[in-house]
Amino acid sequence: MRTKIQKFGKTLMGPLSIIIASGLLLGIVSILQNPSLVGETFANAVIIQNIIGGVQAIVSMMFALLPILFAISVATGMAREDKEIAGFSVVIAFVIFHVVIGYFLKLNGITAETTSVEYLLQEGMNQVRAVEISNAYELMLGVFTYRMGVFGGILVGLWTAFIHNRYHTKQLPTAFSFFSGNRFVPIMIIVTIPFVSFAAYLIWPYFNTAINGLGGLIGRSGAIGTFLYGFSERLLIPTGLHHVLNQLIRFTPIGGTAVVDGQTVSGALSIFNASLASAQPDMETLRAATRFLTQGTHAFMVFGLPAACYAMYKTAYLKNRPKVKGMLLAAALTAFLTGITEPIEFAFIFISPILWVFHAFMAGLSFFLMTVMGVAVGNAGGGLIDLTIFGILQGTYTRWYLIVLVGIFYAVAYYFVFKFVIEKMDVKTPGRTSDSEETIEDTKLGASTKEGDNLGAQIMTALGGKENIVEIDNCISRLRLILNDTSVVNEALLKETGSMGIVKIDQKNIQVVYGGKVEQAARALKQEVKK
């Protein structure tokens, strides 16, 4: 079960890259609209306004497609084989799912017309209640249905993956053999998804009330809620379950619900991007959303963890410093620029619980401080790139300078705390062991890649050979592997390929941390296994 939850968490990352890229586009065009930066003439030029309008139209459509993007990502990610068939089937499932819900709503006299604010006001309902009821429904791909957001997509994706894994190898009698195997999956989807729709039709109003209530509770918790979020998110890093927590906050009502330009938007990241695209964003709405976004991560990603890397370098044995310098520098720069921190975190999380808890506490404290100080820097990256585009270049209303001030304190605190704990407790961070394992350098992964198939062969050997490998997958920084036996994995040999650590989940599941070069490692391993 734990493995399936981790795999599910990884599938939720699929649409995130699209949303981050869309957010970066919005950030850039919002800079072009800022007269104090580019001047009145440039900001009001017709060609600039046309470009801005085009970008906003594209980004708005991407946000509207989030539910089906999540459905496809979950279905293909959870499918064990023939993932393209799962992707084809889930589109069919998604459309039928909402068509059936819309049909049942229509049978009860609930339509787009009877749930419009104007109609409800004419029926004598007060304004607040009318807006609340109207916002419970939406048009999804032209179909009137419940406003389920990404929850609907996730549900359909999970059901499609279940049907696909169960029936994609199903063999029918000879007379019906044409419909066997992968062709049988869409048929079973058409037969079964209406029952899922009916269940959702009955249950969703109650589930929606509970989710909105949870979102309201988190909203009322203020800075304490953001501290708990930041603290928990870092504690979950080794398990990979932080992906689930993040996506729930970013794309569901748990992260808040707001009305932006007359449209109801749910999820912290969705609200932030919608506000950024608005001609006159409401600052209170914007700040309520960004308290769960990257403003809480910059202090430890851009400042704290790079300083921790420097502390590890300074506490490494003198003879080993040249050997770990490249690895630590690459890890620090990756966190500093992009916000990918796992290469650093895996250097101390498993060997020093004190540093792990300190890091999680400082993450929570960062979120707390940014909320209290009213900072308004969003998106989902966390590195200098996000801080520059969504903070510095947006103007002083973001209060980005407070992040820098807190960040300087974080750099000092991380350096001295890490240095003290490492030396006092003899923590075996990189460069503090005398065996041959410390000859590893980050550049080895790049060198192996240049040699072609050598990297894949080396990883496959370290994992126990082709016969021991069942499934290969990866997220933003780790190889996620299912093996026949994890006990035969050679960790020292994996380190020679550039691995920064491993997480053995159970006897069959293991994760290997490669940081930003994980795509190279995954591709090389898959190619070697195919041979």
CSV table of C-alpha atoms in Angstrom, one decimal, residues 87-524:
chain,number,residue,atom,x,y,z
A,87,GLY,CA,-4.0,7.4,-21.7
A,88,PHE,CA,-6.5,6.8,-24.5
A,89,SER,CA,-9.0,5.1,-22.2
A,90,VAL,CA,-8.9,7.8,-19.5
A,91,VAL,CA,-10.0,10.5,-22.0
A,92,ILE,CA,-13.1,8.4,-22.8
A,93,ALA,CA,-13.7,7.8,-19.1
A,94,PHE,CA,-13.4,11.5,-18.2
A,95,VAL,CA,-15.9,12.6,-20.8
A,96,ILE,CA,-18.4,9.9,-19.9
A,97,PHE,CA,-17.9,10.5,-16.2
A,98,HIS,CA,-19.1,14.1,-16.5
A,99,VAL,CA,-21.8,13.5,-19.1
A,100,VAL,CA,-23.4,11.0,-16.8
A,101,ILE,CA,-23.2,13.3,-13.8
A,102,GLY,CA,-24.7,16.1,-16.0
A,103,TYR,CA,-27.5,13.8,-17.0
A,104,PHE,CA,-28.5,13.0,-13.4
A,105,LEU,CA,-28.4,16.7,-12.5
A,106,LYS,CA,-30.7,17.5,-15.4
A,107,LEU,CA,-33.1,14.8,-14.3
A,108,ASN,CA,-33.4,16.7,-11.0
A,109,GLY,CA,-33.9,20.0,-12.8
A,110,ILE,CA,-30.4,21.3,-12.1
A,111,THR,CA,-28.9,22.9,-15.2
A,112,ALA,CA,-26.7,25.8,-16.1
A,113,GLU,CA,-29.7,28.1,-16.4
A,114,THR,CA,-31.3,27.1,-13.1
A,115,THR,CA,-28.1,27.5,-11.2
A,116,SER,CA,-27.1,30.9,-12.6
A,117,VAL,CA,-26.9,33.7,-10.1
A,118,GLU,CA,-29.5,35.8,-12.0
A,119,TYR,CA,-32.0,32.9,-11.9
A,120,LEU,CA,-31.5,32.2,-8.2
A,121,LEU,CA,-31.9,35.9,-7.4
A,122,GLN,CA,-35.2,36.0,-9.3
A,123,GLU,CA,-36.3,33.1,-7.2
A,124,GLY,CA,-35.9,35.2,-4.1
A,125,MET,CA,-32.5,33.8,-2.9
A,126,ASN,CA,-30.1,36.2,-1.3
A,127,GLN,CA,-26.9,37.2,-3.1
A,128,VAL,CA,-24.4,35.2,-1.0
A,129,ARG,CA,-26.4,32.0,-1.1
A,130,ALA,CA,-27.0,32.4,-4.9
A,131,VAL,CA,-23.3,32.8,-5.6
A,132,GLU,CA,-22.4,29.8,-3.3
A,133,ILE,CA,-24.8,27.5,-5.2
A,134,SER,CA,-23.8,28.7,-8.6
A,135,ASN,CA,-20.1,28.1,-7.8
A,136,ALA,CA,-20.8,24.5,-7.0
A,137,TYR,CA,-21.3,23.7,-10.8
A,138,GLU,CA,-19.3,24.4,-14.0
A,139,LEU,CA,-19.0,23.6,-17.6
A,140,MET,CA,-16.3,20.9,-18.2
A,141,LEU,CA,-15.4,20.5,-21.9
A,142,GLY,CA,-18.9,21.9,-22.6
A,143,VAL,CA,-20.7,19.5,-20.2
A,144,PHE,CA,-22.6,20.9,-17.2
A,145,THR,CA,-21.4,19.1,-14.1
A,146,TYR,CA,-20.3,19.4,-10.5
A,147,ARG,CA,-17.3,21.7,-10.0
A,148,MET,CA,-15.0,18.9,-8.9
A,149,GLY,CA,-11.7,20.4,-10.0
A,150,VAL,CA,-8.7,18.0,-10.0
A,151,PHE,CA,-10.5,15.6,-7.7
A,152,GLY,CA,-12.7,14.5,-10.5
A,153,GLY,CA,-9.6,14.0,-12.8
A,154,ILE,CA,-7.8,12.0,-10.1
A,155,LEU,CA,-10.8,9.8,-9.4
A,156,VAL,CA,-11.2,9.0,-13.1
A,157,GLY,CA,-7.5,8.4,-13.5
A,158,LEU,CA,-7.4,5.9,-10.6
A,159,TRP,CA,-10.4,4.0,-11.9
A,160,THR,CA,-9.0,3.8,-15.4
A,161,ALA,CA,-5.7,2.5,-14.1
A,162,PHE,CA,-7.5,-0.1,-12.0
A,163,ILE,CA,-9.5,-1.3,-15.0
A,164,HIS,CA,-6.5,-1.2,-17.3
A,165,ASN,CA,-4.2,-3.2,-15.0
A,166,ARG,CA,-7.0,-5.7,-14.5
A,167,TYR,CA,-8.1,-6.2,-18.1
A,168,HIS,CA,-5.4,-5.2,-20.6
A,169,THR,CA,-4.3,-8.8,-20.9
A,170,LYS,CA,-7.8,-10.3,-20.8
A,171,GLN,CA,-8.4,-13.0,-23.5
A,172,LEU,CA,-11.9,-13.5,-24.8
A,173,PRO,CA,-13.4,-16.6,-26.6
A,174,THR,CA,-12.2,-17.0,-30.2
A,175,ALA,CA,-15.4,-15.5,-31.7
A,176,PHE,CA,-14.7,-12.3,-29.8
A,177,SER,CA,-10.9,-12.4,-29.8
A,178,PHE,CA,-10.7,-9.1,-31.8
A,179,PHE,CA,-11.9,-7.3,-28.6
A,180,SER,CA,-9.3,-9.0,-26.3
A,181,GLY,CA,-6.3,-7.5,-24.6
A,182,ASN,CA,-5.9,-3.7,-24.9
A,183,ARG,CA,-9.1,-3.3,-27.0
A,184,PHE,CA,-11.1,-4.7,-24.0
A,185,VAL,CA,-10.0,-1.8,-21.7
A,186,PRO,CA,-12.0,1.0,-23.3
A,187,ILE,CA,-15.0,-1.3,-23.5
A,188,MET,CA,-14.8,-2.0,-19.8
A,189,ILE,CA,-14.4,1.7,-19.2
A,190,ILE,CA,-17.6,2.5,-21.1
A,191,VAL,CA,-19.4,-0.2,-19.1
A,192,THR,CA,-18.1,0.7,-15.6
A,193,ILE,CA,-17.5,4.4,-15.5
A,194,PRO,CA,-21.3,5.3,-15.4
A,195,PHE,CA,-21.5,3.5,-12.0
A,196,VAL,CA,-18.6,5.6,-10.7
A,197,SER,CA,-20.4,8.7,-12.0
A,198,PHE,CA,-23.5,7.7,-10.2
A,199,ALA,CA,-21.6,7.2,-6.9
A,200,ALA,CA,-19.9,10.5,-7.4
A,201,TYR,CA,-23.2,12.2,-8.1
A,202,LEU,CA,-24.5,11.0,-4.7
A,203,ILE,CA,-21.4,11.5,-2.6
A,204,TRP,CA,-19.7,14.6,-4.1
A,205,PRO,CA,-21.9,17.2,-2.4
A,206,TYR,CA,-21.0,15.8,1.1
A,207,PHE,CA,-17.3,15.4,0.2
A,208,ASN,CA,-17.2,18.9,-1.3
A,209,THR,CA,-18.6,20.3,2.0
A,210,ALA,CA,-16.0,18.5,4.0
A,211,ILE,CA,-13.1,19.7,1.7
A,212,ASN,CA,-14.3,23.2,1.8
A,213,GLY,CA,-14.6,23.0,5.6
A,214,LEU,CA,-11.0,21.7,5.8
A,215,GLY,CA,-9.8,24.5,3.5
A,216,GLY,CA,-11.7,27.1,5.7
A,217,LEU,CA,-10.1,25.6,8.8
A,218,ILE,CA,-6.6,25.9,7.3
A,219,GLY,CA,-7.4,29.4,6.2
A,220,ARG,CA,-8.5,30.4,9.7
A,221,SER,CA,-5.3,28.9,11.2
A,222,GLY,CA,-3.3,31.7,9.7
A,223,ALA,CA,0.5,31.6,10.2
A,224,ILE,CA,0.3,28.6,12.5
A,225,GLY,CA,-1.2,26.6,9.6
A,226,THR,CA,1.6,27.6,7.2
A,227,PHE,CA,4.2,26.6,9.8
A,228,LEU,CA,2.6,23.2,10.1
A,229,TYR,CA,2.5,22.9,6.3
A,230,GLY,CA,6.2,23.8,5.9
A,231,PHE,CA,7.3,21.6,8.7
A,232,SER,CA,5.3,18.6,7.5
A,233,GLU,CA,6.3,19.0,3.9
A,234,ARG,CA,10.0,18.8,4.7
A,235,LEU,CA,9.6,15.9,7.1
A,236,LEU,CA,7.9,13.9,4.3
A,237,ILE,CA,10.8,14.4,1.8
A,238,PRO,CA,12.4,11.0,2.4
A,239,THR,CA,9.1,9.2,1.8
A,240,GLY,CA,8.2,11.0,-1.4
A,241,LEU,CA,4.7,11.7,0.1
A,242,HIS,CA,5.3,15.4,0.1
A,243,HIS,CA,4.2,15.4,-3.5
A,244,VAL,CA,0.7,14.4,-2.4
A,245,LEU,CA,0.5,17.1,0.3
A,246,ASN,CA,1.8,19.8,-2.1
A,247,GLN,CA,-0.7,19.0,-4.9
A,248,LEU,CA,-3.6,19.0,-2.5
A,249,ILE,CA,-2.6,22.4,-1.3
A,250,ARG,CA,-1.8,23.8,-4.7
A,251,PHE,CA,-4.8,22.5,-6.7
A,252,THR,CA,-7.7,21.8,-4.4
A,253,PRO,CA,-9.9,23.8,-2.0
A,254,ILE,CA,-7.7,22.6,0.9
A,255,GLY,CA,-5.3,25.3,-0.3
A,256,GLY,CA,-8.2,27.9,-0.4
A,257,THR,CA,-11.0,29.0,-2.7
A,258,ALA,CA,-11.4,32.5,-4.1
A,259,VAL,CA,-13.3,34.4,-6.7
A,260,VAL,CA,-11.0,36.1,-9.2
A,261,ASP,CA,-12.6,38.2,-12.0
A,262,GLY,CA,-15.9,36.5,-11.4
A,263,GLN,CA,-14.6,33.0,-11.6
A,264,THR,CA,-14.3,30.6,-8.6
A,265,VAL,CA,-10.8,29.2,-8.3
A,266,SER,CA,-9.5,26.6,-5.9
A,267,GLY,CA,-6.0,25.7,-4.8
A,268,ALA,CA,-3.2,28.1,-3.7
A,269,LEU,CA,-1.2,27.9,-7.0
A,270,SER,CA,-4.4,28.2,-9.1
A,271,ILE,CA,-5.5,31.3,-7.2
A,272,PHE,CA,-2.1,32.9,-7.5
A,273,ASN,CA,-1.9,32.4,-11.2
A,274,ALA,CA,-5.4,33.6,-11.7
A,275,SER,CA,-4.7,36.7,-9.7
A,276,LEU,CA,-1.4,37.3,-11.6
A,277,ALA,CA,-3.4,37.2,-14.9
A,278,SER,CA,-6.0,39.6,-13.5
A,279,ALA,CA,-5.8,43.2,-14.6
A,280,GLN,CA,-6.6,44.4,-11.1
A,281,PRO,CA,-5.5,41.7,-8.7
A,282,ASP,CA,-6.8,41.8,-5.1
A,283,MET,CA,-3.7,41.9,-2.8
A,284,GLU,CA,-5.4,40.2,0.1
A,285,THR,CA,-6.4,37.3,-2.2
A,286,LEU,CA,-2.9,37.1,-3.6
A,287,ARG,CA,-1.2,37.1,-0.2
A,288,ALA,CA,-3.7,34.4,1.1
A,289,ALA,CA,-2.6,32.2,-1.8
A,290,THR,CA,1.2,32.8,-1.7
A,291,ARG,CA,1.5,31.9,1.9
A,292,PHE,CA,1.6,28.2,0.8
A,293,LEU,CA,3.9,28.8,-2.2
A,294,THR,CA,7.5,29.5,-2.8
A,295,GLN,CA,7.8,32.6,-0.6
A,296,GLY,CA,8.2,30.1,2.3
A,297,THR,CA,10.9,28.2,0.6
A,298,HIS,CA,13.3,30.8,-0.6
A,299,ALA,CA,15.0,31.4,2.8
A,300,PHE,CA,16.2,27.8,3.1
A,301,MET,CA,16.5,26.9,-0.6
A,302,VAL,CA,18.4,30.0,-1.9
A,303,PHE,CA,20.2,30.8,1.3
A,304,GLY,CA,20.1,28.1,4.0
A,305,LEU,CA,20.9,24.8,2.2
A,306,PRO,CA,23.8,26.3,0.1
A,307,ALA,CA,25.3,27.4,3.4
A,308,ALA,CA,24.8,23.9,4.7
A,309,CYS,CA,26.8,22.6,1.8
A,310,TYR,CA,29.6,25.0,2.6
A,311,ALA,CA,29.5,23.7,6.2
A,312,MET,CA,29.8,20.2,4.9
A,313,TYR,CA,32.7,21.2,2.8
A,314,LYS,CA,34.5,23.0,5.7
A,315,THR,CA,33.9,20.0,8.0
A,316,ALA,CA,35.2,17.4,5.4
A,317,TYR,CA,38.6,15.9,6.0
A,318,LEU,CA,41.3,18.0,4.3
A,319,LYS,CA,42.3,15.1,2.1
A,320,ASN,CA,38.7,14.6,1.0
A,321,ARG,CA,37.7,18.2,0.3
A,322,PRO,CA,38.9,18.2,-3.4
A,323,LYS,CA,36.9,15.0,-3.9
A,324,VAL,CA,33.5,16.3,-2.6
A,325,LYS,CA,33.9,19.9,-3.7
A,326,GLY,CA,32.3,19.3,-7.1
A,327,MET,CA,29.4,17.3,-5.7
A,328,LEU,CA,28.6,19.9,-3.0
A,329,LEU,CA,29.0,22.8,-5.3
A,330,ALA,CA,26.7,21.3,-7.9
A,331,ALA,CA,24.1,20.5,-5.3
A,332,ALA,CA,24.3,24.0,-3.8
A,333,LEU,CA,23.9,25.7,-7.2
A,334,THR,CA,20.9,23.4,-8.1
A,335,ALA,CA,19.1,24.4,-4.9
A,336,PHE,CA,20.1,28.1,-5.3
A,337,LEU,CA,18.9,28.5,-8.8
A,338,THR,CA,16.0,26.0,-9.2
A,339,GLY,CA,14.9,25.0,-5.7
A,340,ILE,CA,15.7,21.3,-6.2
A,341,THR,CA,17.0,20.4,-2.7
A,342,GLU,CA,17.0,16.7,-2.4
A,343,PRO,CA,20.6,16.2,-3.5
A,344,ILE,CA,21.6,18.2,-0.4
A,345,GLU,CA,18.9,16.9,2.0
A,346,PHE,CA,19.8,13.2,1.3
A,347,ALA,CA,23.4,14.0,2.4
A,348,PHE,CA,22.2,14.4,6.0
A,349,ILE,CA,18.6,13.3,6.5
A,350,PHE,CA,19.3,9.6,7.1
A,351,ILE,CA,22.5,10.0,9.1
A,352,SER,CA,21.5,12.9,11.4
A,353,PRO,CA,17.9,13.1,12.8
A,354,ILE,CA,18.9,16.3,14.6
A,355,LEU,CA,19.8,18.1,11.3
A,356,TRP,CA,16.7,16.7,9.7
A,357,VAL,CA,14.3,18.0,12.4
A,358,PHE,CA,16.3,21.3,12.5
A,359,HIS,CA,15.8,21.7,8.7
A,360,ALA,CA,12.1,20.9,8.9
A,361,PHE,CA,11.6,23.3,11.7
A,362,MET,CA,13.4,26.1,9.8
A,363,ALA,CA,11.2,25.4,6.8
A,364,GLY,CA,8.1,25.8,8.9
A,365,LEU,CA,9.5,28.9,10.5
A,366,SER,CA,10.2,30.4,7.1
A,367,PHE,CA,6.6,29.9,6.0
A,368,PHE,CA,5.4,31.4,9.3
A,369,LEU,CA,7.6,34.5,9.0
A,370,MET,CA,6.6,35.2,5.4
A,371,THR,CA,2.9,35.0,6.3
A,372,VAL,CA,3.3,37.3,9.3
A,373,MET,CA,5.3,39.8,7.2
A,374,GLY,CA,2.7,39.8,4.4
A,375,VAL,CA,5.1,38.7,1.6
A,376,ALA,CA,3.5,37.9,-1.7
A,377,VAL,CA,5.8,35.8,-3.9
A,378,GLY,CA,4.3,32.8,-5.6
A,379,ASN,CA,4.8,29.9,-8.1
A,380,ALA,CA,6.1,26.4,-7.2
A,381,GLY,CA,9.8,26.4,-7.9
A,382,GLY,CA,11.6,28.0,-5.0
A,383,GLY,CA,15.0,29.0,-6.4
A,384,LEU,CA,16.5,32.3,-7.4
A,385,ILE,CA,14.7,32.2,-10.8
A,386,ASP,CA,11.3,32.3,-9.1
A,387,LEU,CA,12.4,34.9,-6.5
A,388,THR,CA,13.6,37.1,-9.4
A,389,ILE,CA,10.5,36.8,-11.7
A,390,PHE,CA,7.8,36.7,-9.1
A,391,GLY,CA,9.4,38.8,-6.4
A,392,ILE,CA,12.1,41.3,-7.4
A,393,LEU,CA,10.8,42.2,-10.9
A,394,GLN,CA,7.2,42.4,-9.8
A,395,GLY,CA,7.9,45.4,-7.6
A,396,THR,CA,8.0,46.3,-3.9
A,397,TYR,CA,4.4,45.1,-3.3
A,398,THR,CA,5.7,41.6,-3.1
A,399,ARG,CA,8.0,42.6,-0.2
A,400,TRP,CA,10.8,40.4,-1.7
A,401,TYR,CA,13.4,42.3,0.3
A,402,LEU,CA,12.1,40.7,3.5
A,403,ILE,CA,12.9,37.3,2.0
A,404,VAL,CA,16.5,38.4,1.5
A,405,LEU,CA,16.9,39.7,5.0
A,406,VAL,CA,15.5,36.5,6.5
A,407,GLY,CA,17.6,34.5,4.0
A,408,ILE,CA,20.8,36.1,5.3
A,409,PHE,CA,19.9,35.1,8.8
A,410,TYR,CA,19.1,31.5,7.5
A,411,ALA,CA,22.5,31.3,5.8
A,412,VAL,CA,24.3,32.1,9.0
A,413,ALA,CA,22.1,29.8,11.1
A,414,TYR,CA,22.4,26.8,8.7
A,415,TYR,CA,26.2,27.2,8.4
A,416,PHE,CA,26.9,27.3,12.1
A,417,VAL,CA,24.3,24.7,13.2
A,418,PHE,CA,25.4,22.2,10.6
A,419,LYS,CA,29.1,22.8,11.3
A,420,PHE,CA,28.5,22.4,15.1
A,421,VAL,CA,26.4,19.2,14.8
A,422,ILE,CA,28.6,17.6,12.2
A,423,GLU,CA,31.8,18.1,14.3
A,424,LYS,CA,30.2,17.6,17.7
A,425,MET,CA,28.5,14.3,16.8
A,426,ASP,CA,30.9,13.2,14.1
A,427,VAL,CA,28.1,13.1,11.4
A,428,LYS,CA,29.4,11.2,8.4
A,429,THR,CA,28.5,13.8,5.8
A,430,PRO,CA,30.3,13.8,2.4
A,431,GLY,CA,34.1,14.0,2.9
A,432,ARG,CA,34.1,12.6,6.5
A,433,THR,CA,34.8,9.0,5.8
A,434,SER,CA,38.1,7.5,5.0
A,435,ASP,CA,37.0,4.7,2.7
A,436,SER,CA,37.0,4.6,-1.0
A,437,GLU,CA,33.4,5.7,-1.3
A,438,GLU,CA,34.4,9.3,-0.8
A,439,THR,CA,36.2,9.3,-4.1
A,440,ILE,CA,32.9,10.0,-5.7
A,441,GLU,CA,32.4,13.2,-7.6
A,442,ASP,CA,29.3,14.7,-9.1
A,443,THR,CA,31.0,15.0,-12.4
A,444,LYS,CA,31.1,11.2,-12.8
A,445,LEU,CA,27.5,11.1,-13.9
A,446,GLY,CA,28.3,13.5,-16.7
A,447,ALA,CA,31.4,11.5,-17.6
A,448,SER,CA,29.6,8.2,-17.7
A,449,THR,CA,26.9,9.8,-19.8
A,450,LYS,CA,29.4,10.8,-22.4
A,451,GLU,CA,30.7,7.3,-22.5
A,452,GLY,CA,27.3,6.2,-23.8
A,453,ASP,CA,26.0,3.0,-22.5
A,454,ASN,CA,28.5,2.7,-19.6
A,455,LEU,CA,26.3,4.6,-17.2
A,456,GLY,CA,23.3,2.4,-17.8
A,457,ALA,CA,25.4,-0.7,-17.5
A,458,GLN,CA,27.0,0.5,-14.3
A,459,ILE,CA,23.6,1.3,-12.7
A,460,MET,CA,22.1,-2.0,-13.8
A,461,THR,CA,25.0,-3.9,-12.3
A,462,ALA,CA,24.7,-2.0,-9.0
A,463,LEU,CA,21.0,-2.9,-8.9
A,464,GLY,CA,21.7,-6.6,-9.2
A,465,GLY,CA,21.5,-7.1,-13.0
A,466,LYS,CA,18.6,-7.1,-15.4
A,467,GLU,CA,16.9,-10.1,-13.8
A,468,ASN,CA,16.5,-8.1,-10.6
A,469,ILE,CA,14.8,-5.1,-12.2
A,470,VAL,CA,11.0,-5.2,-12.4
A,471,GLU,CA,10.0,-1.6,-13.1
A,472,ILE,CA,11.9,1.7,-13.8
A,473,ASP,CA,10.4,5.2,-13.1
A,474,ASN,CA,11.6,8.5,-12.0
A,475,CYS,CA,10.4,11.8,-10.5
A,476,ILE,CA,12.2,15.2,-10.5
A,477,SER,CA,15.3,14.0,-8.6
A,478,ARG,CA,15.0,10.2,-8.0
A,479,LEU,CA,14.9,6.9,-9.7
A,480,ARG,CA,11.9,5.0,-8.4
A,481,LEU,CA,12.5,1.3,-8.9
A,482,ILE,CA,10.7,-2.0,-8.2
A,483,LEU,CA,13.2,-4.8,-7.8
A,484,ASN,CA,12.9,-8.5,-7.1
A,485,ASP,CA,15.2,-8.0,-4.1
A,486,THR,CA,16.6,-4.7,-2.8
A,487,SER,CA,19.1,-6.4,-0.5
A,488,VAL,CA,21.5,-7.2,-3.3
A,489,VAL,CA,21.8,-3.5,-4.3
A,490,ASN,CA,25.4,-2.3,-4.2
A,491,GLU,CA,25.2,1.2,-2.8
A,492,ALA,CA,28.9,1.9,-3.2
A,493,LEU,CA,28.7,1.1,-6.9
A,494,LEU,CA,25.7,3.3,-7.3
A,495,LYS,CA,27.6,6.2,-5.7
A,496,GLU,CA,30.2,5.8,-8.4
A,497,THR,CA,27.5,6.6,-11.0
A,498,GLY,CA,26.7,9.9,-9.3
A,499,SER,CA,24.0,8.8,-6.8
A,500,MET,CA,23.7,10.9,-3.7
A,501,GLY,CA,21.9,8.3,-1.7
A,502,ILE,CA,19.2,5.6,-1.7
A,503,VAL,CA,15.9,5.1,0.1
A,504,LYS,CA,15.0,1.4,0.7
A,505,ILE,CA,11.3,1.4,1.2
A,506,ASP,CA,10.8,-2.4,1.5
A,507,GLN,CA,12.2,-5.6,0.1
A,508,LYS,CA,11.1,-4.7,-3.5
A,509,ASN,CA,11.0,-0.9,-3.7
A,510,ILE,CA,13.9,1.4,-3.7
A,511,GLN,CA,14.7,5.0,-4.7
A,512,VAL,CA,18.0,6.3,-5.9
A,513,VAL,CA,18.7,10.0,-5.6
A,514,TYR,CA,20.5,11.7,-8.6
A,515,GLY,CA,19.2,15.2,-8.4
A,516,GLY,CA,18.8,17.2,-11.6
A,517,LYS,CA,20.6,14.5,-13.7
A,518,VAL,CA,18.0,11.8,-12.9
A,519,GLU,CA,16.6,11.9,-16.4
A,520,GLN,CA,20.0,11.0,-17.9
A,521,ALA,CA,20.3,8.1,-15.4
A,522,ALA,CA,16.8,6.8,-16.0
A,523,ARG,CA,17.2,7.0,-19.8
A,524,ALA,CA,20.5,5.2,-19.7
